[in-house]
Tab-separated table of N, CA, C and O in Angstrom:
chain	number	residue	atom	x	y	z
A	206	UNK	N	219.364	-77.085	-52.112
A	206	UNK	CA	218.627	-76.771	-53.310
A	206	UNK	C	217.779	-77.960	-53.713
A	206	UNK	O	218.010	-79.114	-53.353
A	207	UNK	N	216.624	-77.521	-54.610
A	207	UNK	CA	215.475	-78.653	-54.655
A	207	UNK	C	215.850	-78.883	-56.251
A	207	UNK	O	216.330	-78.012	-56.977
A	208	UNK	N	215.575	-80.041	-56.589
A	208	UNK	CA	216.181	-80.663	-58.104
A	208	UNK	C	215.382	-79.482	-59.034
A	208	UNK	O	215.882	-79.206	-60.125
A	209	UNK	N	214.158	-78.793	-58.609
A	209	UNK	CA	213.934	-77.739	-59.601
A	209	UNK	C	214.276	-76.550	-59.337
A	209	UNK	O	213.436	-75.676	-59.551
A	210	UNK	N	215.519	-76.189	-58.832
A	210	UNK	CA	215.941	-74.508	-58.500
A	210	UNK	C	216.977	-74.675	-59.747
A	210	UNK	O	217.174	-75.443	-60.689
A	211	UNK	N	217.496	-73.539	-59.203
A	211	UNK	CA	218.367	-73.367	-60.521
A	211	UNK	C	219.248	-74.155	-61.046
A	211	UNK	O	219.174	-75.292	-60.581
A	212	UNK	N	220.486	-73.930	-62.251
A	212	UNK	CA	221.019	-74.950	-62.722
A	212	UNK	C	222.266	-74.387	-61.615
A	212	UNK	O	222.492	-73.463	-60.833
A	213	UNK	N	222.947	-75.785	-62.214
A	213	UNK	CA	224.251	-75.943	-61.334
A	213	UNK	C	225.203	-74.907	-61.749
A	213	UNK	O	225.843	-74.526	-60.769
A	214	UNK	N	225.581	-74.232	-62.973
A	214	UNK	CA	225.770	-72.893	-63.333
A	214	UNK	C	225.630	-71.565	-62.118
A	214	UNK	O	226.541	-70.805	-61.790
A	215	UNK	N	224.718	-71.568	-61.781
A	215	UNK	CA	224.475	-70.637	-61.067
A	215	UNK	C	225.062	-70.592	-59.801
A	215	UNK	O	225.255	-69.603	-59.093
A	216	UNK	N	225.405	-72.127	-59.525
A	216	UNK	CA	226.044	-71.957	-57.927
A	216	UNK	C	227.540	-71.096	-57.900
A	216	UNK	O	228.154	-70.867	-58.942
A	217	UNK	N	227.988	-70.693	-56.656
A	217	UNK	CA	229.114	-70.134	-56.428
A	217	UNK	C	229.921	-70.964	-56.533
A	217	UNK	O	229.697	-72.172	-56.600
A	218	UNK	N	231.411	-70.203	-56.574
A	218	UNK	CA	232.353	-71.776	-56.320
A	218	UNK	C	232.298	-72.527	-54.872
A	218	UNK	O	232.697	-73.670	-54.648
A	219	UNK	N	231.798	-71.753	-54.080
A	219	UNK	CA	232.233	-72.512	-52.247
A	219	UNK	C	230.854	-72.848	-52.301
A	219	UNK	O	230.884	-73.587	-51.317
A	220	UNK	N	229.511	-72.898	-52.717
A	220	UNK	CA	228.293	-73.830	-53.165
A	220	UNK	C	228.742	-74.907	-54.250
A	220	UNK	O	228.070	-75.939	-54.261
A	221	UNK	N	229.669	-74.817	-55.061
A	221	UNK	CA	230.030	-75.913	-55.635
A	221	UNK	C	230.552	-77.008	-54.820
A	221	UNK	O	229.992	-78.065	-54.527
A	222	UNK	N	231.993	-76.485	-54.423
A	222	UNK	CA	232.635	-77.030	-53.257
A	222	UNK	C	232.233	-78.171	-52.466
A	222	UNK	O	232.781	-79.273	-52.427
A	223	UNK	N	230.913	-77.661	-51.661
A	223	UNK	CA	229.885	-77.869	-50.846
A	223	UNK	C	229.168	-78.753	-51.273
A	223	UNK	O	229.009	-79.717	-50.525
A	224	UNK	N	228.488	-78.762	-52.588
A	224	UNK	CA	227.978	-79.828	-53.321
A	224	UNK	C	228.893	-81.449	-53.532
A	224	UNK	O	228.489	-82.605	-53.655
A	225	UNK	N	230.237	-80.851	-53.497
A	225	UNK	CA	230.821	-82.315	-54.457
A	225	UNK	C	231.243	-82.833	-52.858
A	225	UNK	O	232.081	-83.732	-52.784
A	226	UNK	N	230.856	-82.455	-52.006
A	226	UNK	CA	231.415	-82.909	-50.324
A	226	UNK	C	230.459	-83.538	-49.829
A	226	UNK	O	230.654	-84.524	-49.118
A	227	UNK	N	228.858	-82.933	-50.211
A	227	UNK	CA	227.732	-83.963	-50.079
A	227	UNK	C	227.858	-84.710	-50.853
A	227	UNK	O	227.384	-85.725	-50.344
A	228	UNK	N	228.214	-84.964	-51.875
A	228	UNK	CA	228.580	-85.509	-52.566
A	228	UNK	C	229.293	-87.095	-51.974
A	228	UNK	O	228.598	-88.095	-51.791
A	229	UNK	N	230.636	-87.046	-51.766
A	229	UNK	CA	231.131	-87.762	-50.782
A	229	UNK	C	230.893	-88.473	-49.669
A	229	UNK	O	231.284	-89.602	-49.374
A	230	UNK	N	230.156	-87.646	-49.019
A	230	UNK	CA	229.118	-88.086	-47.948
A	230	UNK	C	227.998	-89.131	-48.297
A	230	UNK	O	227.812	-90.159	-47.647
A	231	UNK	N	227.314	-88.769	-49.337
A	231	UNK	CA	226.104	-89.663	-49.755
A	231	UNK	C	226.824	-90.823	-50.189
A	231	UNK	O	226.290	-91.895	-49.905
A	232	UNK	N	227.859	-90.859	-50.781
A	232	UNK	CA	228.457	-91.663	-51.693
A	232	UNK	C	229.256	-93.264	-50.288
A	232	UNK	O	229.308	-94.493	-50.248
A	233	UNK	N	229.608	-92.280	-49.591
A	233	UNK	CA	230.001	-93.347	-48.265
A	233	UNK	C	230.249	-92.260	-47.221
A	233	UNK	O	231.051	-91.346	-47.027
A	234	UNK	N	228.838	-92.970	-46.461
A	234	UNK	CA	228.645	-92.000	-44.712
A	234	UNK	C	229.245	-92.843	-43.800
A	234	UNK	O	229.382	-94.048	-43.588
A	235	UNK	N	229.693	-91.294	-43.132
A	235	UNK	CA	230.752	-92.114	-41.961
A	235	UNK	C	229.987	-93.410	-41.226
A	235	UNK	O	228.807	-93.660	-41.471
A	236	UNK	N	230.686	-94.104	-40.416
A	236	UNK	CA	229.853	-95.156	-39.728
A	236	UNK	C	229.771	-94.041	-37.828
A	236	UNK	O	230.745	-93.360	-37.507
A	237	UNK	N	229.187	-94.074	-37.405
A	237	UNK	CA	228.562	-93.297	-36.165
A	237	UNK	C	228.926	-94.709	-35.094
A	237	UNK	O	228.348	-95.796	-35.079
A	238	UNK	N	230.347	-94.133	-34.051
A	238	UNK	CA	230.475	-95.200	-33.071
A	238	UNK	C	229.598	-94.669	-32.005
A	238	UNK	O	229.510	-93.576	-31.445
A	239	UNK	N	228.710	-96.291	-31.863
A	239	UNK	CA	227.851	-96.479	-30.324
A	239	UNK	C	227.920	-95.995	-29.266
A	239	UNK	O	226.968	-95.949	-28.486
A	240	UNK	N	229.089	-95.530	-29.031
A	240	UNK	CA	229.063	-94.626	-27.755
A	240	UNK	C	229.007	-93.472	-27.873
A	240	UNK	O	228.641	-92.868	-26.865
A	241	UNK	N	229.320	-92.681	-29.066
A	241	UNK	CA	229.195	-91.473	-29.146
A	241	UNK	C	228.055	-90.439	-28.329
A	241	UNK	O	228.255	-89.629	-27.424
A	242	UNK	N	226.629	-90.871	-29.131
A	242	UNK	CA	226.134	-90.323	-27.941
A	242	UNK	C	225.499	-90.241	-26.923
A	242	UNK	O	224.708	-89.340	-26.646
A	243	UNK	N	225.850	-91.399	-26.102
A	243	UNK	CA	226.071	-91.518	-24.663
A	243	UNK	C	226.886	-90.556	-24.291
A	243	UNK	O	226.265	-89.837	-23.509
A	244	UNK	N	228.247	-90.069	-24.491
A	244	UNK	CA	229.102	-89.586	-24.717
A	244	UNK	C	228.754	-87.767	-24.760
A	244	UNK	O	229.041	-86.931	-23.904
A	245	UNK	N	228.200	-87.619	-25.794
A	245	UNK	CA	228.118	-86.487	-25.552
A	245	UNK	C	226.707	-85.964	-24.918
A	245	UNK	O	226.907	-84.760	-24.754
A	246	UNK	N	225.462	-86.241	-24.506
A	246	UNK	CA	224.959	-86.292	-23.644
A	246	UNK	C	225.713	-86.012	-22.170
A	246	UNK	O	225.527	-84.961	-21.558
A	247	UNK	N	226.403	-86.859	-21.779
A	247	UNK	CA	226.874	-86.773	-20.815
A	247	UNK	C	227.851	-85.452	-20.467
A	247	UNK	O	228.193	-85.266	-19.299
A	248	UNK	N	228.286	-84.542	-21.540
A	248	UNK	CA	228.816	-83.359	-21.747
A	248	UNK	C	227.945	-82.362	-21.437
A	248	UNK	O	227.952	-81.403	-20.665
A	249	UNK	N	227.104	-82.882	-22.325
A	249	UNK	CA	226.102	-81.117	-22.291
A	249	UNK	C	225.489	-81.662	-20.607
A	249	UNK	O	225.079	-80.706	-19.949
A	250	UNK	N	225.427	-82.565	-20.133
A	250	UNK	CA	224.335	-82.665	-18.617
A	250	UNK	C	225.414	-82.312	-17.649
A	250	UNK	O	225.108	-82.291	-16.457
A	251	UNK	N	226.328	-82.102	-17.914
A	251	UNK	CA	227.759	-82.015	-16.932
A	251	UNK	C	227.826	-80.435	-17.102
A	251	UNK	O	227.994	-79.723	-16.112
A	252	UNK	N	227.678	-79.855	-18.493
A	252	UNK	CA	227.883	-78.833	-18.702
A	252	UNK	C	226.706	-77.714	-18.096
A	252	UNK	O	227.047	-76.659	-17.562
A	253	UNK	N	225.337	-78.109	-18.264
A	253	UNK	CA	224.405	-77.678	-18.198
A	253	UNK	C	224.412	-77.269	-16.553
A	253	UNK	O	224.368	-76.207	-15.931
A	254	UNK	N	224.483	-78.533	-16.238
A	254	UNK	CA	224.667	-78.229	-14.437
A	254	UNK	C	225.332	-76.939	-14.005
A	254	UNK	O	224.828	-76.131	-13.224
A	255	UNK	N	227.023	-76.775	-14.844
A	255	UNK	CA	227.686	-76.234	-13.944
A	255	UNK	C	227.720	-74.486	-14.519
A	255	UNK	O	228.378	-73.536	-14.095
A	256	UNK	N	226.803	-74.571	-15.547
A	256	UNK	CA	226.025	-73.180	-15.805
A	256	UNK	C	226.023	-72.291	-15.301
A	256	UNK	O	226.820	-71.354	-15.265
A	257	UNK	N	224.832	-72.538	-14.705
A	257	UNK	CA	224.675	-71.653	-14.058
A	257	UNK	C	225.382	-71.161	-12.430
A	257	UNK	O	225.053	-70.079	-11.944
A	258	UNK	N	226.070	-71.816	-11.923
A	258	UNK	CA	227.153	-71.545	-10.598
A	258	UNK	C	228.410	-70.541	-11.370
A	258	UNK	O	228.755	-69.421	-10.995
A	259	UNK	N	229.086	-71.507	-12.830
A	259	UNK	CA	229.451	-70.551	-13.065
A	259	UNK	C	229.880	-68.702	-13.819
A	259	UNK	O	230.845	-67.937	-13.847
A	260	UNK	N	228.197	-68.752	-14.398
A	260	UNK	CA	227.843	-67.297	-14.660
A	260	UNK	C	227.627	-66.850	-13.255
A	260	UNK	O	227.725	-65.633	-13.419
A	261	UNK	N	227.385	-67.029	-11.902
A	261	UNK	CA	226.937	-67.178	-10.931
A	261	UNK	C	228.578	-66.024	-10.689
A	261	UNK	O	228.729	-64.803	-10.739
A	262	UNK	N	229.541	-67.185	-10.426
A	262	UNK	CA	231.065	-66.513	-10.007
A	262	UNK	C	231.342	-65.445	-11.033
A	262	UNK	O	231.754	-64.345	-10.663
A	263	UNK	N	231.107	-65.752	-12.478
A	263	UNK	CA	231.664	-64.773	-13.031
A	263	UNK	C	231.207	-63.401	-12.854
A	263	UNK	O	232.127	-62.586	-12.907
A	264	UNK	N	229.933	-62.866	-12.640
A	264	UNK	CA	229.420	-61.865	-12.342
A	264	UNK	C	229.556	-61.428	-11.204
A	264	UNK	O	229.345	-60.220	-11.091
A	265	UNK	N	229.919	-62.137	-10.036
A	265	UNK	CA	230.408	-62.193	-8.759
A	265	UNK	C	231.973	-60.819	-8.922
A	265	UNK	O	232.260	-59.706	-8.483
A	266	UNK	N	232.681	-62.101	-10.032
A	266	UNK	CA	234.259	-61.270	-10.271
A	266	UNK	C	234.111	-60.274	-10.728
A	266	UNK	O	234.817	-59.324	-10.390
A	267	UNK	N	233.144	-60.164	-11.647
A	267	UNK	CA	233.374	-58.706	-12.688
A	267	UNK	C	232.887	-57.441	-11.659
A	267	UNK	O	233.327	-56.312	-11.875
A	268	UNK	N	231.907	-57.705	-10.467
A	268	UNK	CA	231.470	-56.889	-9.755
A	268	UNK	C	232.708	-56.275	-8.616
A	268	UNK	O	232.908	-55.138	-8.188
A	269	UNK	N	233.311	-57.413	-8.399
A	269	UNK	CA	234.562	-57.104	-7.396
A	269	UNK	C	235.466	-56.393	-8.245
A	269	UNK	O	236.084	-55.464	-7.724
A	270	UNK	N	235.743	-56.749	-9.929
A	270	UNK	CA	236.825	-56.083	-10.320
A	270	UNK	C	236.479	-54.614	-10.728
A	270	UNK	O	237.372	-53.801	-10.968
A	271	UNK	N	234.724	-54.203	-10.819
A	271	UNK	CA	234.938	-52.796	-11.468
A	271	UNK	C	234.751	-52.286	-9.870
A	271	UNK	O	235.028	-51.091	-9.762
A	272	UNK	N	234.346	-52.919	-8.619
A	272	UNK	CA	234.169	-51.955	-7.385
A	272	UNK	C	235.960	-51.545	-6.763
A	272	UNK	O	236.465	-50.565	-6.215
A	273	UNK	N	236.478	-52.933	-7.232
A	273	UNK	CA	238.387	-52.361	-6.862
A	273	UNK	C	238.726	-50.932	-7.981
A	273	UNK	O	239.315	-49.921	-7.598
A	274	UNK	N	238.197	-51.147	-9.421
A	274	UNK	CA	238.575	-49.744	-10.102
A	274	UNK	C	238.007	-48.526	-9.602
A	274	UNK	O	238.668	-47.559	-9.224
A	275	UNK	N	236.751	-48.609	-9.612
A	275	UNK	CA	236.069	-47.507	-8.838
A	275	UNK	C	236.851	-47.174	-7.419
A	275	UNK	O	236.558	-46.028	-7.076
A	276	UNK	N	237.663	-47.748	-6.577
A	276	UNK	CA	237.754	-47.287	-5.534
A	276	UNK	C	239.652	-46.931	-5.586
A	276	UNK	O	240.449	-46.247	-4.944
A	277	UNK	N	239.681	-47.755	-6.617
A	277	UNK	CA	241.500	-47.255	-7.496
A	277	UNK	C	241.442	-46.285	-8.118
A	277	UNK	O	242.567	-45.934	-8.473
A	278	UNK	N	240.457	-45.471	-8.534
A	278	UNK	CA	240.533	-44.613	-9.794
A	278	UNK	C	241.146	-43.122	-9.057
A	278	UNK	O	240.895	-42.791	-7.898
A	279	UNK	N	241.821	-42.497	-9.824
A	279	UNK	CA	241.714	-41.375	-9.188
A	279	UNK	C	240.874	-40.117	-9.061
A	279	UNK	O	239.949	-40.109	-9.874
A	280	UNK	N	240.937	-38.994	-8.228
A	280	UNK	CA	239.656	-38.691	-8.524
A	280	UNK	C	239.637	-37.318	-9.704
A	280	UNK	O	240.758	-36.814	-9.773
A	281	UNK	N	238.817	-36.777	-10.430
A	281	UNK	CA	239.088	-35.770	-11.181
A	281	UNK	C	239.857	-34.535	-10.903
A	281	UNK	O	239.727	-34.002	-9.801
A	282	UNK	N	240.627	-34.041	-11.776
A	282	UNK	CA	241.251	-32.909	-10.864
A	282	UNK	C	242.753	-32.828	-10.427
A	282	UNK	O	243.620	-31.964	-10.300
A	283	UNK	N	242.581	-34.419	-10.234
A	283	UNK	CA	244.186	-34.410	-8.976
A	283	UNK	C	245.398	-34.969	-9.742
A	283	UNK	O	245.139	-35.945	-10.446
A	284	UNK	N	246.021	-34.757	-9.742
A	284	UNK	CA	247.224	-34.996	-10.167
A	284	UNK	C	247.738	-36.186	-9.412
A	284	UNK	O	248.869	-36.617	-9.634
C-alpha cells in the first residue's frame, strides 16, 4: 500500500499481521550470508540440466504404465 491508500482501519487482520512483520524486517534485516547465492545458483543450474532427461523418463513410464493397463484390462463382456 502507498502512504495515500487507505487508512490502516481498513486493512484485514492477516494485512495487519503482515504489516507489523514488515515492520520487523525494516526495523532489523536479516544479514544475507556470502555464499548463499553462489549456492543457490548452483541448484537451479544442477536442476535445470536434469529437466529435461527427467520429464524425458517420466513420460517414458507413464507410457509403459497405461500400455501394461491397456493390455491388462479385461475385455468388455467377459467375465
Amino acid at each position: 500500500m502507498n502512504a495515500g491508500d487507505s487508512p490502516a482501519d481498513d486493512l484485514s487482520p492477516a494485512e495487519r499481521r503482515l504489516t507489523q512483520h514488515f515492520e520487523l524486517l525494516r526495523a532489523r534485516p536479516p544479514l544475507g550470508a556470502p555464499e548463499l547465492v553462489p549456492r543457490v545458483i548452483r541448484g537451479v543450474r544442477w536442476q535445470r540440466a536434469i529437466r529435461g532427461p527427467l520429464a524425458f523418463v517420466g513420460a517414458v513410464a507413464a507410457a509403459l504404465a497405461e500400455g501394461a493397463g491397456l493390455l491388462l484390462k479385461r475385455p468388455e463382456g467377459r467375465s
